[in-house]
PDB file of C-alpha atoms and ligand atoms in Angstrom:
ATOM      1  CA  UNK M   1      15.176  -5.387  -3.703  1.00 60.00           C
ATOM      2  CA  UNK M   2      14.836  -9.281  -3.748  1.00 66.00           C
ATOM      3  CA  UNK M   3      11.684  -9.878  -4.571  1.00 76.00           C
ATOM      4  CA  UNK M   4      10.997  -7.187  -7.219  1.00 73.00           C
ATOM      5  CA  UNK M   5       9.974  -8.904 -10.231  1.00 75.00           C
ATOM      6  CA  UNK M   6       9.422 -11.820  -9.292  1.00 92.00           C
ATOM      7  CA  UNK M   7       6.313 -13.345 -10.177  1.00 95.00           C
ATOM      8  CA  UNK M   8       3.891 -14.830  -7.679  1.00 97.00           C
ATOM      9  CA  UNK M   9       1.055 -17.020  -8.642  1.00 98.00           C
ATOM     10  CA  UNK M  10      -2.568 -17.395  -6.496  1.00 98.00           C
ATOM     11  CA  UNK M  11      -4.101 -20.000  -8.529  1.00 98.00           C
ATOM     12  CA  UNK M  12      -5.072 -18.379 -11.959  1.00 97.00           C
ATOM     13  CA  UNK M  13      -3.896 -14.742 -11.114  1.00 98.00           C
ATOM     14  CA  UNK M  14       0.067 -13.759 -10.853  1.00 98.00           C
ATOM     15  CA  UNK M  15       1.237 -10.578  -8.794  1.00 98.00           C
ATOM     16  CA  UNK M  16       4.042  -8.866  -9.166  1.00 97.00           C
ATOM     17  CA  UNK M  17       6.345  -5.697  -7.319  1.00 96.00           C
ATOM     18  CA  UNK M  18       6.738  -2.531  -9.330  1.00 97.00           C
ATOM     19  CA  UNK M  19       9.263  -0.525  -7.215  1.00 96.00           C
ATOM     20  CA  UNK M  20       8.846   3.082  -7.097  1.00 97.00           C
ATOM     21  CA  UNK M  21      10.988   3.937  -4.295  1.00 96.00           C
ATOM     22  CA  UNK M  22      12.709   2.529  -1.345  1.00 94.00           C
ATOM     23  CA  UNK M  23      13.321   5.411   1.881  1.00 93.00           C
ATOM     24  CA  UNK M  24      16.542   4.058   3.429  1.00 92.00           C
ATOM     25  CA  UNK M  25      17.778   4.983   7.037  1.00 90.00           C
ATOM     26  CA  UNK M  26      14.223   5.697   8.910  1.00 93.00           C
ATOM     27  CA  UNK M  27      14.953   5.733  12.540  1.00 94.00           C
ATOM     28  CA  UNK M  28      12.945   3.160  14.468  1.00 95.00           C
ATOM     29  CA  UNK M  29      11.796   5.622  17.033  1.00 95.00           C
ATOM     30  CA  UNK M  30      10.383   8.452  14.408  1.00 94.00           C
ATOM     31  CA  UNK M  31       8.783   5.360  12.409  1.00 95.00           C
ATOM     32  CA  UNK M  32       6.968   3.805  15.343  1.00 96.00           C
ATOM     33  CA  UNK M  33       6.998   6.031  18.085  1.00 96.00           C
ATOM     34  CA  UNK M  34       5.910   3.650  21.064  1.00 97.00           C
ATOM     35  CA  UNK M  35       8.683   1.166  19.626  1.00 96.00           C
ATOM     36  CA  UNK M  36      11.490   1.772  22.464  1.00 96.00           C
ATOM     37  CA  UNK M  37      15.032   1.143  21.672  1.00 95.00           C
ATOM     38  CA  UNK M  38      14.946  -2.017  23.930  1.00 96.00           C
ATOM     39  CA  UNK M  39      12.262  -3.456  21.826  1.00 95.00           C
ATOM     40  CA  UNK M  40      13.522  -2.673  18.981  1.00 95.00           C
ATOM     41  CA  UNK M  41      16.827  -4.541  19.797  1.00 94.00           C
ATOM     42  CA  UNK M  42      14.662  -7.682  20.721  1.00 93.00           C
ATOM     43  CA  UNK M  43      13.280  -7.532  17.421  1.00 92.00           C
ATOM     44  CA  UNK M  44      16.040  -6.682  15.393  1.00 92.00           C
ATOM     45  CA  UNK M  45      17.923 -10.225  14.853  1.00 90.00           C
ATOM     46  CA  UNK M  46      14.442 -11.288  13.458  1.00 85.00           C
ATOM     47  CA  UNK M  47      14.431  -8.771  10.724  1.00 88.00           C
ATOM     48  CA  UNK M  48      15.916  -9.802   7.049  1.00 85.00           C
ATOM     49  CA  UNK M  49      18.945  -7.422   5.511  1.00 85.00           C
ATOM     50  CA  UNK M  50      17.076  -5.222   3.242  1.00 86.00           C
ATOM     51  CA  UNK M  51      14.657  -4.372   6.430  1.00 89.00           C
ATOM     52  CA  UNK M  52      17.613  -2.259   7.897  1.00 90.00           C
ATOM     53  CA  UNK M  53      19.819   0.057   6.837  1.00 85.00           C
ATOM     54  CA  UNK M  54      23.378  -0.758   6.327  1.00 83.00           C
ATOM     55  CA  UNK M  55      24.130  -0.264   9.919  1.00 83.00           C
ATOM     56  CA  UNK M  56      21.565  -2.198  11.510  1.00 87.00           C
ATOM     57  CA  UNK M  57      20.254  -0.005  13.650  1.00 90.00           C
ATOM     58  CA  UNK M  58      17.694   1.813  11.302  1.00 92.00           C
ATOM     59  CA  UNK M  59      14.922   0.648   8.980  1.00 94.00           C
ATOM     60  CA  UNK M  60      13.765   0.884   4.857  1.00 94.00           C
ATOM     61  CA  UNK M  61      10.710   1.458   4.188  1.00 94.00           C
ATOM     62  CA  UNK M  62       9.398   0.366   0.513  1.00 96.00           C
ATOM     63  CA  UNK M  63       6.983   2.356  -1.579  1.00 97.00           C
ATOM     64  CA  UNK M  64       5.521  -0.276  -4.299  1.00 97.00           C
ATOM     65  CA  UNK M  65       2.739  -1.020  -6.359  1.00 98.00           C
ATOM     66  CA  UNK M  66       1.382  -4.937  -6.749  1.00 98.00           C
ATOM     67  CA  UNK M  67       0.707  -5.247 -10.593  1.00 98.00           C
ATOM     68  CA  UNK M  68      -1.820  -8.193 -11.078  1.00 98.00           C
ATOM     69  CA  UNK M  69      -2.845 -10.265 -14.028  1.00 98.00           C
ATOM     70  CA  UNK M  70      -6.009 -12.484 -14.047  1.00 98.00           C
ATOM     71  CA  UNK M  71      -7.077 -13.935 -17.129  1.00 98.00           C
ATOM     72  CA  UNK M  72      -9.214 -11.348 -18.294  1.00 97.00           C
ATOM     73  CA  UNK M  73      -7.850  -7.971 -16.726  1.00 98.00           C
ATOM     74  CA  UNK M  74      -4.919  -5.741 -15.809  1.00 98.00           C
ATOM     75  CA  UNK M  75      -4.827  -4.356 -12.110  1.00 98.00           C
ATOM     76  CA  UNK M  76      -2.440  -2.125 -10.329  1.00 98.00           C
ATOM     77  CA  UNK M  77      -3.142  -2.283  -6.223  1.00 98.00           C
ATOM     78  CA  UNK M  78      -1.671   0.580  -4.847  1.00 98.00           C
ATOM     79  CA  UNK M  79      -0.203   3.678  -7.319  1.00 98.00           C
ATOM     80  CA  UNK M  80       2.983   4.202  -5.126  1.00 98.00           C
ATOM     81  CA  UNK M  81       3.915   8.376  -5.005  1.00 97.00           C
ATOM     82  CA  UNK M  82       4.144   9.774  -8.445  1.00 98.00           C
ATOM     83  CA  UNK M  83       5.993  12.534  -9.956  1.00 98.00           C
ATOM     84  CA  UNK M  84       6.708  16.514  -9.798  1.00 97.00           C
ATOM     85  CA  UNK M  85       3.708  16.252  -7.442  1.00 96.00           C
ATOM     86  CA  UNK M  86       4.459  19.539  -4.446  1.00 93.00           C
ATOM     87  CA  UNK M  87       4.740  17.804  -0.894  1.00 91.00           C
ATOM     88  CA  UNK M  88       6.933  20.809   0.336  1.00 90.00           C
ATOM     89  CA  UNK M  89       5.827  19.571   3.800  1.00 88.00           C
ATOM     90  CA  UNK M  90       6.633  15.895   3.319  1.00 88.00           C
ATOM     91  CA  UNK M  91      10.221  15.999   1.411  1.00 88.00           C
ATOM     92  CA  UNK M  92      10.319  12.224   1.178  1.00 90.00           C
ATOM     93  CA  UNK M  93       7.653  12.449  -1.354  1.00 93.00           C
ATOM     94  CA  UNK M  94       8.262  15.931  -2.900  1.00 94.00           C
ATOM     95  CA  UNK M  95       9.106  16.664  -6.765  1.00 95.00           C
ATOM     96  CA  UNK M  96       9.608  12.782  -6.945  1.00 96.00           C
ATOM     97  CA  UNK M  97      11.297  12.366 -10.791  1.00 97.00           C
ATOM     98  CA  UNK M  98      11.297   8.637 -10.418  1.00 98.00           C
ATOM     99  CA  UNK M  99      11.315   5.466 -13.629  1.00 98.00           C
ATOM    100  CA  UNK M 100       8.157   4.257 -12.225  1.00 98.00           C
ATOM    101  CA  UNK M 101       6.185   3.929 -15.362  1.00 98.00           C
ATOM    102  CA  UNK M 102       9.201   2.885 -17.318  1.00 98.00           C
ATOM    103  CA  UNK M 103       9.521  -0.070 -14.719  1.00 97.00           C
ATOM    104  CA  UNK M 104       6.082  -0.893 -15.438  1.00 97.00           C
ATOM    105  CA  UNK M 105       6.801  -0.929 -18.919  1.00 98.00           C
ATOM    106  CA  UNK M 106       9.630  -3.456 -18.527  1.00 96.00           C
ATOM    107  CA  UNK M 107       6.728  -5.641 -16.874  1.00 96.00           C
ATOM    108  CA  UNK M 108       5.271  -5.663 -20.593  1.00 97.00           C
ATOM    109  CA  UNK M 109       2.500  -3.093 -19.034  1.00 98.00           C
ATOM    110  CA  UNK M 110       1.502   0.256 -21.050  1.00 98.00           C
ATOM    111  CA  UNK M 111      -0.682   2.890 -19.136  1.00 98.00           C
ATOM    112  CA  UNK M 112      -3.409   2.301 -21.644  1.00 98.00           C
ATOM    113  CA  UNK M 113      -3.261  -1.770 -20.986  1.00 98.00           C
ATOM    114  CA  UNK M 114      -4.391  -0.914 -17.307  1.00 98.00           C
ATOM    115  CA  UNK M 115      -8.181  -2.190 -17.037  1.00 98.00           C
ATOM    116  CA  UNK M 116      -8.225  -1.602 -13.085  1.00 98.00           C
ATOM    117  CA  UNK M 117      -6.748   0.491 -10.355  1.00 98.00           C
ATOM    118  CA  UNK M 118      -7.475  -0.310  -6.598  1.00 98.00           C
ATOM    119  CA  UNK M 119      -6.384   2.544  -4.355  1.00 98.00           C
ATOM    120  CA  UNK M 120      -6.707   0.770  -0.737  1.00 98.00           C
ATOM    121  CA  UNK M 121      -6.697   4.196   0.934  1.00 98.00           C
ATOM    122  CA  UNK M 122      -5.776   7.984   0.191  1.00 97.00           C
ATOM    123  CA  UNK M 123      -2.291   8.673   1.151  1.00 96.00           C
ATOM    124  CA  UNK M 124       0.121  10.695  -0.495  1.00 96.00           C
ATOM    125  CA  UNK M 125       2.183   7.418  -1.016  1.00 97.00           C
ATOM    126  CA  UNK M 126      -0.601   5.080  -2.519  1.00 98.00           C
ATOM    127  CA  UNK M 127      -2.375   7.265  -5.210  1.00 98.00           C
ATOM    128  CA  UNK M 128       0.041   9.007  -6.585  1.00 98.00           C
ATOM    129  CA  UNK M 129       0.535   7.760 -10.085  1.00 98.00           C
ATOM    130  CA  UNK M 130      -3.229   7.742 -10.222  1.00 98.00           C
ATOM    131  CA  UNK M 131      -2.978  11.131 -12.074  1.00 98.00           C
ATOM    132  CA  UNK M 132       0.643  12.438 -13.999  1.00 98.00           C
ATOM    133  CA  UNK M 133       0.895  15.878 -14.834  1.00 97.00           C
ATOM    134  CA  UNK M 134      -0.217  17.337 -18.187  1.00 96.00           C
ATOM    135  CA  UNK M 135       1.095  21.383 -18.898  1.00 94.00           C
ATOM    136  CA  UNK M 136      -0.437  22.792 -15.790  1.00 93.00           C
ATOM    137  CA  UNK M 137      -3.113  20.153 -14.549  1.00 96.00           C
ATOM    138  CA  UNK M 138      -3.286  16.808 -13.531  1.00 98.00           C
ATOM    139  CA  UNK M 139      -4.435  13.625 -16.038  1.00 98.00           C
ATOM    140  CA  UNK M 140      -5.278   9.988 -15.277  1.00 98.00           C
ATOM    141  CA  UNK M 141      -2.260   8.429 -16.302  1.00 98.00           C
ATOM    142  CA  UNK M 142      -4.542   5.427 -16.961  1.00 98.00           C
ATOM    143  CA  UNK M 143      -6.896   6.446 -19.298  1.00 98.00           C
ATOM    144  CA  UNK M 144      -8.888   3.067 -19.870  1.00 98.00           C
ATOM    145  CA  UNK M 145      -8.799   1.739 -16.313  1.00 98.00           C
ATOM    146  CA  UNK M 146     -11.813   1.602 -13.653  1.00 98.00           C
ATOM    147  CA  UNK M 147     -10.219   3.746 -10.813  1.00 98.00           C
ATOM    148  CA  UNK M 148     -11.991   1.869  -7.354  1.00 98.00           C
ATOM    149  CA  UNK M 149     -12.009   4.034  -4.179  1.00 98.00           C
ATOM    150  CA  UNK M 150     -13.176   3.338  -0.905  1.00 98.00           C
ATOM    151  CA  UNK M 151     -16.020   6.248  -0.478  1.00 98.00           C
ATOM    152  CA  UNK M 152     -15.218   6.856   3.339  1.00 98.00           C
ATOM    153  CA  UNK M 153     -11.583   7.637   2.188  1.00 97.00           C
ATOM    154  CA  UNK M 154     -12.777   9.770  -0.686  1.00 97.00           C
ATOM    155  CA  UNK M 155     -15.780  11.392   1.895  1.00 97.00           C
ATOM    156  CA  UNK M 156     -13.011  12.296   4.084  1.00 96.00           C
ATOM    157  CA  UNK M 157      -9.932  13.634   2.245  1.00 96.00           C
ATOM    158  CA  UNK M 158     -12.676  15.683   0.270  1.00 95.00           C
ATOM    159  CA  UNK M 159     -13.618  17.289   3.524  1.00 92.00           C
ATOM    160  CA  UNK M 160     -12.028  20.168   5.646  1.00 88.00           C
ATOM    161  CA  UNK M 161     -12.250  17.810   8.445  1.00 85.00           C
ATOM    162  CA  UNK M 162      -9.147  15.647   7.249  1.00 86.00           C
ATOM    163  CA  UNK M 163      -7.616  19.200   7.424  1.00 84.00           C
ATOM    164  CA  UNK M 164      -5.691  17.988  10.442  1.00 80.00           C
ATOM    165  CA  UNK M 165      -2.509  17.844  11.752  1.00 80.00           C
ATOM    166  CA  UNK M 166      -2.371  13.756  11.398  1.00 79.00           C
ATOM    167  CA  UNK M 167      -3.407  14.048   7.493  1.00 81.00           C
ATOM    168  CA  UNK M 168      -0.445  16.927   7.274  1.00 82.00           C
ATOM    169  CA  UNK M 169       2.017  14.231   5.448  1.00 83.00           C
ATOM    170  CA  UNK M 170      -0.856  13.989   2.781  1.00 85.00           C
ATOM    171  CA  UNK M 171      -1.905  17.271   2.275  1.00 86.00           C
ATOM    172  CA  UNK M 172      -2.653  18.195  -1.478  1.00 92.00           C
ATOM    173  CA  UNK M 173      -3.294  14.511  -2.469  1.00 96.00           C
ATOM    174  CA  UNK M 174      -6.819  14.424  -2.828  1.00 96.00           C
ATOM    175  CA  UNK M 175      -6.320  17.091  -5.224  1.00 96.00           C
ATOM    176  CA  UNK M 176      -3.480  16.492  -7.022  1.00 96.00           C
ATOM    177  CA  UNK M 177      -4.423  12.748  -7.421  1.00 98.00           C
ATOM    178  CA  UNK M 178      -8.087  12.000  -6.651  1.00 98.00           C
ATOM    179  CA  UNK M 179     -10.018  14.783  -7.950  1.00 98.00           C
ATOM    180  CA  UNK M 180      -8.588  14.846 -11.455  1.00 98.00           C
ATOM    181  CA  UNK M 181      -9.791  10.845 -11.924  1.00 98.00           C
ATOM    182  CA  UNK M 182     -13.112  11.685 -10.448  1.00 98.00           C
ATOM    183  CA  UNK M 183     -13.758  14.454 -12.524  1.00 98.00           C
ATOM    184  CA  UNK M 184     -12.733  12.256 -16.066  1.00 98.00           C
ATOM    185  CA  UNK M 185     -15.479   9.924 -14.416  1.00 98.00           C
ATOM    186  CA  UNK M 186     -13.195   6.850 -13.842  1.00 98.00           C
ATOM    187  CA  UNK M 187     -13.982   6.603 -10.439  1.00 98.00           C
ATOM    188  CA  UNK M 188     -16.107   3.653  -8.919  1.00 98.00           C
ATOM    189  CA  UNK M 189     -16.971   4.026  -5.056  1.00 98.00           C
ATOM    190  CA  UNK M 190     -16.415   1.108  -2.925  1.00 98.00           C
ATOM    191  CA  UNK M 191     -19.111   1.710  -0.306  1.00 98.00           C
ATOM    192  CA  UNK M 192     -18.290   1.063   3.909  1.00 98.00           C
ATOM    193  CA  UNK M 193     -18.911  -2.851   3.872  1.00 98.00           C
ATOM    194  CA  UNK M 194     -16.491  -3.518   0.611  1.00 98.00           C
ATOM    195  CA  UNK M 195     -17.622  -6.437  -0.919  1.00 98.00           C
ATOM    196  CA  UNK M 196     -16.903  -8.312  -3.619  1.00 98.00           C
ATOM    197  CA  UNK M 197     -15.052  -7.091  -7.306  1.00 98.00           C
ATOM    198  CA  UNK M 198     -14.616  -8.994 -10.248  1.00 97.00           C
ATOM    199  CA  UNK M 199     -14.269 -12.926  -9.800  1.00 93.00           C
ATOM    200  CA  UNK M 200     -11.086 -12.933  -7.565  1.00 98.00           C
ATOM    201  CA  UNK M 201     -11.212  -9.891  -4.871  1.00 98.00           C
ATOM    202  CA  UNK M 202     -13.212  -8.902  -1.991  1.00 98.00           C
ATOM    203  CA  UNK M 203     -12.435  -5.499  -0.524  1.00 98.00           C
ATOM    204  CA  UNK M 204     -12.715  -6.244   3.150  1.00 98.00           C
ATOM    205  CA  UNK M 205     -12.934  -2.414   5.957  1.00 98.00           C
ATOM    206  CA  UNK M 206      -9.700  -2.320   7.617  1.00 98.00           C
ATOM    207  CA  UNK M 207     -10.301   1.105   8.744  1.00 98.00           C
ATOM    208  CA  UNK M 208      -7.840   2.734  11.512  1.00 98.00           C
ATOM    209  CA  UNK M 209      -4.347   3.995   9.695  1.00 97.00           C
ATOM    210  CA  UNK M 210      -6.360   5.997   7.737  1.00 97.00           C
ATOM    211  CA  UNK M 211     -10.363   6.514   8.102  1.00 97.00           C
ATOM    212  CA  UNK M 212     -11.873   4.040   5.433  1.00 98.00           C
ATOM    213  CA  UNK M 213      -8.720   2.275   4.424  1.00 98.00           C
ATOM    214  CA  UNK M 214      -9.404  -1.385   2.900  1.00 98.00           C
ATOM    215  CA  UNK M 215      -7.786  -4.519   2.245  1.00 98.00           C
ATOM    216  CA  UNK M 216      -8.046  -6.719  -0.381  1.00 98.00           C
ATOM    217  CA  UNK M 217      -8.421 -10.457   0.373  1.00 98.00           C
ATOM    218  CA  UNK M 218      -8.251 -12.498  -3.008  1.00 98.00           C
ATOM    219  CA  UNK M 219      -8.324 -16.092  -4.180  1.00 98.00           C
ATOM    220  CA  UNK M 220      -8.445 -18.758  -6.947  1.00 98.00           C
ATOM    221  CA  UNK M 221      -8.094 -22.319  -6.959  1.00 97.00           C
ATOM    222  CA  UNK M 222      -7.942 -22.715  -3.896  1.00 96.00           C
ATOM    223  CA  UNK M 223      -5.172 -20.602  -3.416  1.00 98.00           C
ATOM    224  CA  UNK M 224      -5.648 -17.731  -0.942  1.00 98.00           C
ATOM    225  CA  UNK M 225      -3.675 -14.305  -0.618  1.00 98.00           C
ATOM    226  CA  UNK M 226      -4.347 -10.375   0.833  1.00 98.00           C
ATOM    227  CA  UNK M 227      -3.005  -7.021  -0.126  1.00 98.00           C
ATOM    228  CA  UNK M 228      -3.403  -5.642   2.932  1.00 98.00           C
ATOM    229  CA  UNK M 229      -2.347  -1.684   2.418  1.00 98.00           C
ATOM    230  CA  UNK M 230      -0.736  -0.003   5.520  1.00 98.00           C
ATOM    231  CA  UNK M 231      -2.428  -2.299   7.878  1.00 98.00           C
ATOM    232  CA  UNK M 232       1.300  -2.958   8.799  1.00 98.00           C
ATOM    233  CA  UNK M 233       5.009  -1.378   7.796  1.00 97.00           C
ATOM    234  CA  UNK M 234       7.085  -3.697   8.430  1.00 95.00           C
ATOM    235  CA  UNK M 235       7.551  -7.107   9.995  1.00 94.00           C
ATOM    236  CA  UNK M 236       8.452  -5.410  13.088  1.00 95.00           C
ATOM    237  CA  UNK M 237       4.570  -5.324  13.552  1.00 96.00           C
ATOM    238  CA  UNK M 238       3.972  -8.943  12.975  1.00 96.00           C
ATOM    239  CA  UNK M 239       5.981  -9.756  16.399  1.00 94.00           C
ATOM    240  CA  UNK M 240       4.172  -6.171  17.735  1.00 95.00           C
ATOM    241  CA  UNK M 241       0.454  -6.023  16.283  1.00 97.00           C
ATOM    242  CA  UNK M 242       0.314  -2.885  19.501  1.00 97.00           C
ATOM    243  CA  UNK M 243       3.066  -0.826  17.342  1.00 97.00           C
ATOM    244  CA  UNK M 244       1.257   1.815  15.407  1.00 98.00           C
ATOM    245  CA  UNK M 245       3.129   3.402  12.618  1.00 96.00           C
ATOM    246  CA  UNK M 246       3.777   7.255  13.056  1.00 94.00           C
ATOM    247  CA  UNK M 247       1.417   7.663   9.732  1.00 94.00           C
ATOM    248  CA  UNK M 248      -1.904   5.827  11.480  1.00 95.00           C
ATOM    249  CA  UNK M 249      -4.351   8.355  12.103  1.00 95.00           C
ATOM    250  CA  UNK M 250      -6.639   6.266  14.198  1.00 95.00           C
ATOM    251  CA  UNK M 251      -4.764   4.514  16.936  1.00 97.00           C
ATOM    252  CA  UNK M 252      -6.945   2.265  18.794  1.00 98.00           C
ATOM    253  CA  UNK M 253      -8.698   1.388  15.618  1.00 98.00           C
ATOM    254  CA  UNK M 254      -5.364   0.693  13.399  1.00 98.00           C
ATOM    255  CA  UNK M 255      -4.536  -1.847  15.979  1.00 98.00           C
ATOM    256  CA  UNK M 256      -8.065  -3.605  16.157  1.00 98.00           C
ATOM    257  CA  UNK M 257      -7.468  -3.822  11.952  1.00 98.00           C
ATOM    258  CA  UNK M 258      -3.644  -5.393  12.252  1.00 98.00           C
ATOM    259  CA  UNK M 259      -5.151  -8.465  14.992  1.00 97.00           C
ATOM    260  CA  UNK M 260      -7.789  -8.952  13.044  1.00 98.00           C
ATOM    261  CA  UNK M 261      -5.990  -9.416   9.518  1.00 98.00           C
ATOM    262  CA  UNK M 262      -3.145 -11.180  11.166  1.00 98.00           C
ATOM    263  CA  UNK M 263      -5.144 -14.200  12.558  1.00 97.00           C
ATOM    264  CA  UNK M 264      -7.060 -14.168   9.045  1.00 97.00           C
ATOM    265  CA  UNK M 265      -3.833 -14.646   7.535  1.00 98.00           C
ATOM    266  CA  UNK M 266      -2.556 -17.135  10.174  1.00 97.00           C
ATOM    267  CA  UNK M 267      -5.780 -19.202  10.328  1.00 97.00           C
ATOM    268  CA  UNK M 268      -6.358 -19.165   6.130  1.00 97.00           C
ATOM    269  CA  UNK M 269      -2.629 -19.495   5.157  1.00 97.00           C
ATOM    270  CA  UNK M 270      -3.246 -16.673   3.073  1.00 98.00           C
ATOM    271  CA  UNK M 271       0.066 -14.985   1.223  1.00 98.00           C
ATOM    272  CA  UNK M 272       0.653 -12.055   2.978  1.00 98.00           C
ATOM    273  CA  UNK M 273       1.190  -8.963   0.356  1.00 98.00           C
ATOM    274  CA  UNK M 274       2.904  -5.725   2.269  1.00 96.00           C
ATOM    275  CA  UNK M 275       3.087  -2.774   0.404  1.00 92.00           C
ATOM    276  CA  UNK M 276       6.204  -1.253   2.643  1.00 96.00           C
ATOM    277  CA  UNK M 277       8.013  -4.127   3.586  1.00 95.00           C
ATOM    278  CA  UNK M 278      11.540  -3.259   2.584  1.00 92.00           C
ATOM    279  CA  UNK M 279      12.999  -6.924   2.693  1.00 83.00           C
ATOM    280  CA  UNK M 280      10.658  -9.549   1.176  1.00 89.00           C
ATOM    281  CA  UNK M 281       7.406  -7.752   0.793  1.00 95.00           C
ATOM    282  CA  UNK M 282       5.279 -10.921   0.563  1.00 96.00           C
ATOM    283  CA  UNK M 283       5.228 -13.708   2.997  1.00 96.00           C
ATOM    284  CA  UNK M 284       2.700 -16.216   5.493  1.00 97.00           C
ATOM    285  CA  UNK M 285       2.114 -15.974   9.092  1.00 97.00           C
ATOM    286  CA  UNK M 286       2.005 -18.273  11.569  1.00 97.00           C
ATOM    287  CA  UNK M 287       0.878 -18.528  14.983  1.00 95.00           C
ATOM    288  CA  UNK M 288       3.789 -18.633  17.382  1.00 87.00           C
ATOM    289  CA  UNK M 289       3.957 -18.916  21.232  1.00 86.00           C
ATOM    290  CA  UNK M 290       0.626 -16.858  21.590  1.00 85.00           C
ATOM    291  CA  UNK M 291       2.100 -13.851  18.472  1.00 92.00           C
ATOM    292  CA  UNK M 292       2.704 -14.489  15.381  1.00 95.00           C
ATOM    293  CA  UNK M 293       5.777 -15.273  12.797  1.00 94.00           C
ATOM    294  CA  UNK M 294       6.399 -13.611   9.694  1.00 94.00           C
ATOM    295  CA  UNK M 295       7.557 -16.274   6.891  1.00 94.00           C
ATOM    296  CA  UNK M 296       8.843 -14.499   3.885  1.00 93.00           C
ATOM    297  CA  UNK M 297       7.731 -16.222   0.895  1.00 92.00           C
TER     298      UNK M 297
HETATM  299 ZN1  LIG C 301       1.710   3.989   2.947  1.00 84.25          ZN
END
């Protein structure tokens, strides 16, 4: 992809993509189900070559991790989908065998370097190198970092109440993934208001695709930037902030999140960091003609 290694810099931090995966060929209409071919067509021309499939006329879909270095600390955002994990009912993410940690090597990064993971929700495709598997169980596969979990998210997925047909593409996670870091006690809970983490972040309730899911506004020098999870796919929902992605579990709410971090962005000219965007994952937004412009960076 274009932008994978390359190194961005917020003031005194520097971010960088570590590629797991990227799911070619998604059909529009599966991926956003109240996206109509029409729209889709209007959008289309917008959309940069690594958005789309060869033909045009379906999407990629990224599955990344943002590595971050600030003077002091090691962070992963984001642990992308992990390995031999059993998603029999989600294939995209079943018995994955995948150079994940051997990419993160190449960024100079050993499991055991990693002071900090931020998981900005529960899905199947976000905490999934949170854990790799040892014999027959499931280990942290960052033994020295701070694991920091939004506790809605970890209240939920814990509960037979996410036992429901929208969680069914992330069935098995909590337990293959969460559980196993909460048990070696690396877990710190990020209570319902988020707040602020270290000197740079502030984990900011963004709840709707998923029940407690956070972003994760940061800044230095001046300089100010958001990871913003699955608050959006694609750029296809910066021109359509009504689109909800076939994985948001909470409609209404999912949509109330994407307005309100897209004027954020807009009004603070904050770097825009999308954890599926296929083409250029980071990128500004701007106000245009009453919507808003995505400006790949
Ligand atoms: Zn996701």
């Amino acid at each position: 992809m274009p932008d994978s290694n390359k190194v961005y810099k917020i003031g005194d931090l520097t971010v960088t993509k570590i590629e797991e995966q990227v799911i070619p060929g998604i059909p529009p209409g599966y991926l956003y189900p109240k996206l109509s071919p029409q729209d889709f067509a209007a959008i289309e021309p917008a959309l940069a070559p690594h958005d789309l499939g060869a033909t045009r006329a379906d999407v990629n879909i990224s599955v990344h991790t943002w590595l971050v270095r600030t003077p002091k600390h090691i962070i992963l955002v984001d642990t992308s989908s992990g390995n031999h994990k059993d998603h029999p009912q989600n294939p995209l993410f079943h018995q994955l065998n995948l150079p994940y940690l051997q990419r993160l090597a190449d960024a100079g990064v050993r499991p055991e370097d990693v002071d900090y993971v931020f998981n900005t929700h529960l899905h199947v495709d976000h905490v999934g190198w949170n854990t790799v598997r040892e014999k027959d169980k499931w280990i942290p596969t960052f033994p020295n970092a701070r694991y920091l979990i939004p506790s809605v998210e970890r209240d939920y997925y814990s509960s037979p109440a996410s036992h429901n047909e929208a969680n069914i593409p992330s069935l098995g996670t909590y337990e293959d993934s969460v559980l196993p870091v909460i048990e070696a006690g690396l877990v710190d809970s990020i209570g319902p208001d988020g707040g602020p983490v270290l000197d740079y972040f502030t984990f900011v309730p963004t709840p709707g695709h998923s029940i407690g899911h956070m972003s994760i506004e940061f800044s230095s020098n001046g300089d100010r930037a958001i990871f913003a999870g699955d608050v959006m796919h694609s750029p296809i929902q910066v021109v359509r902030p009504d689109i909800n992605s076939v994985f948001c579990e909470f409609l209404d709410q999912a949509t109330e999140s994407r307005r309100k971090i897209l004027d954020h962005v807009a009004q603070n000219d904050a770097l825009y960091f999308g954890t599926h965007f296929a083409g250029r994952s980071v990128g500004r937004i701007t106000r245009n003609d009453g919507g808003y412009l995505w400006i790949p960076e």
